């Protein structure tokens, strides 16, 4: 199953300047929670600190979209992914 | 309602020619009052467009002085302005751009104590801030007073934009429930706040004129590095501490 991960702002810098990762998952069952676990494992501590709070929950300020839809209005971190899905991480930015 | 002078008809000719503006629309712009809070990368650009468009009263609020590191993006300021109060320099430049507009320069740090006084007499508030602590103070008071708030923010080659109409759309706290950690110095390339500051002015003008589709219930994410504009649907949060106070 192929998933495209895109990210903005501080997250983009962790993914590299293109801000995009193409992931080939060996498992057929993948949801946002397991995708984040995979990304934390591969991208390291900085990604974890950016996306998860001290309780290991996704920070409320980070928007996660699956094919343009906010997972808050899907099934949260339990939102299931399917082949070809595009997952986008949008952290807040503050500059003026 | 007063009419436009011959000089105004000539000055605003190109926008008066737009279907949906005309002389009536220009009068609405002339009779409108806008506050721009933060006169940096975003607010400097949006205030220039608002003043150029003929918004009758523009209140500019900032508490800083011009620094050399501002000049890559804050086009209101020049080398000779370094060290001077931003609102004083900005007011002078904006007045020279359009002497028909009343500019009120306010050199104050925005707080919960003064925000009501600062924005209580305007029709629209434009976000030129660089931190969420102050943005939340502005957001909460705009929602309380029913004043449209045009939110903008930038980072690196990116920008965000959202038009908040109290009672109708989600507010800033629906989008961002907790203030994120503040980065002391945010990396920014000049054209990014140029794009977002221009769009903030555009949204403010549309709100004044009540034309077109405002960026309601949506967050615009501008990706300057890939030159893409994404819009993300945003819904009111049932748990929003600010929106829930509206009857």
Tab-separated table of C-alpha atoms in Angstrom, chain B residues 16 26 44 48 83 88 93 99 105 121 134 144 147-148 172 177 180 186 189 198 206 213 224 240 244:
chain	number	residue	atom	x	y	z
B	16	UNK	CA	-14.639	52.040	-9.563
B	26	UNK	CA	-16.099	53.304	-3.345
B	44	UNK	CA	2.806	46.880	6.416
B	48	UNK	CA	-0.593	50.059	2.131
B	83	UNK	CA	15.660	52.711	15.195
B	88	UNK	CA	5.387	56.942	13.306
B	93	UNK	CA	4.488	56.894	4.610
B	99	UNK	CA	-3.667	62.164	2.137
B	105	UNK	CA	-0.994	55.692	14.782
B	121	UNK	CA	-14.511	51.867	16.792
B	134	UNK	CA	-1.807	38.510	21.089
B	144	UNK	CA	-17.249	39.369	21.551
B	147	UNK	CA	-16.058	42.530	14.358
B	148	UNK	CA	-14.755	40.569	11.337
B	172	UNK	CA	-8.980	31.350	15.646
B	177	UNK	CA	-7.236	25.405	20.470
B	180	UNK	CA	1.520	26.830	20.067
B	186	UNK	CA	10.593	33.092	12.575
B	189	UNK	CA	11.260	35.292	2.798
B	198	UNK	CA	-2.145	41.487	0.099
B	206	UNK	CA	-14.574	42.232	0.274
B	213	UNK	CA	-16.953	34.744	-1.430
B	224	UNK	CA	5.380	29.337	-1.909
B	240	UNK	CA	-14.376	26.505	21.610
B	244	UNK	CA	-19.394	29.262	22.917
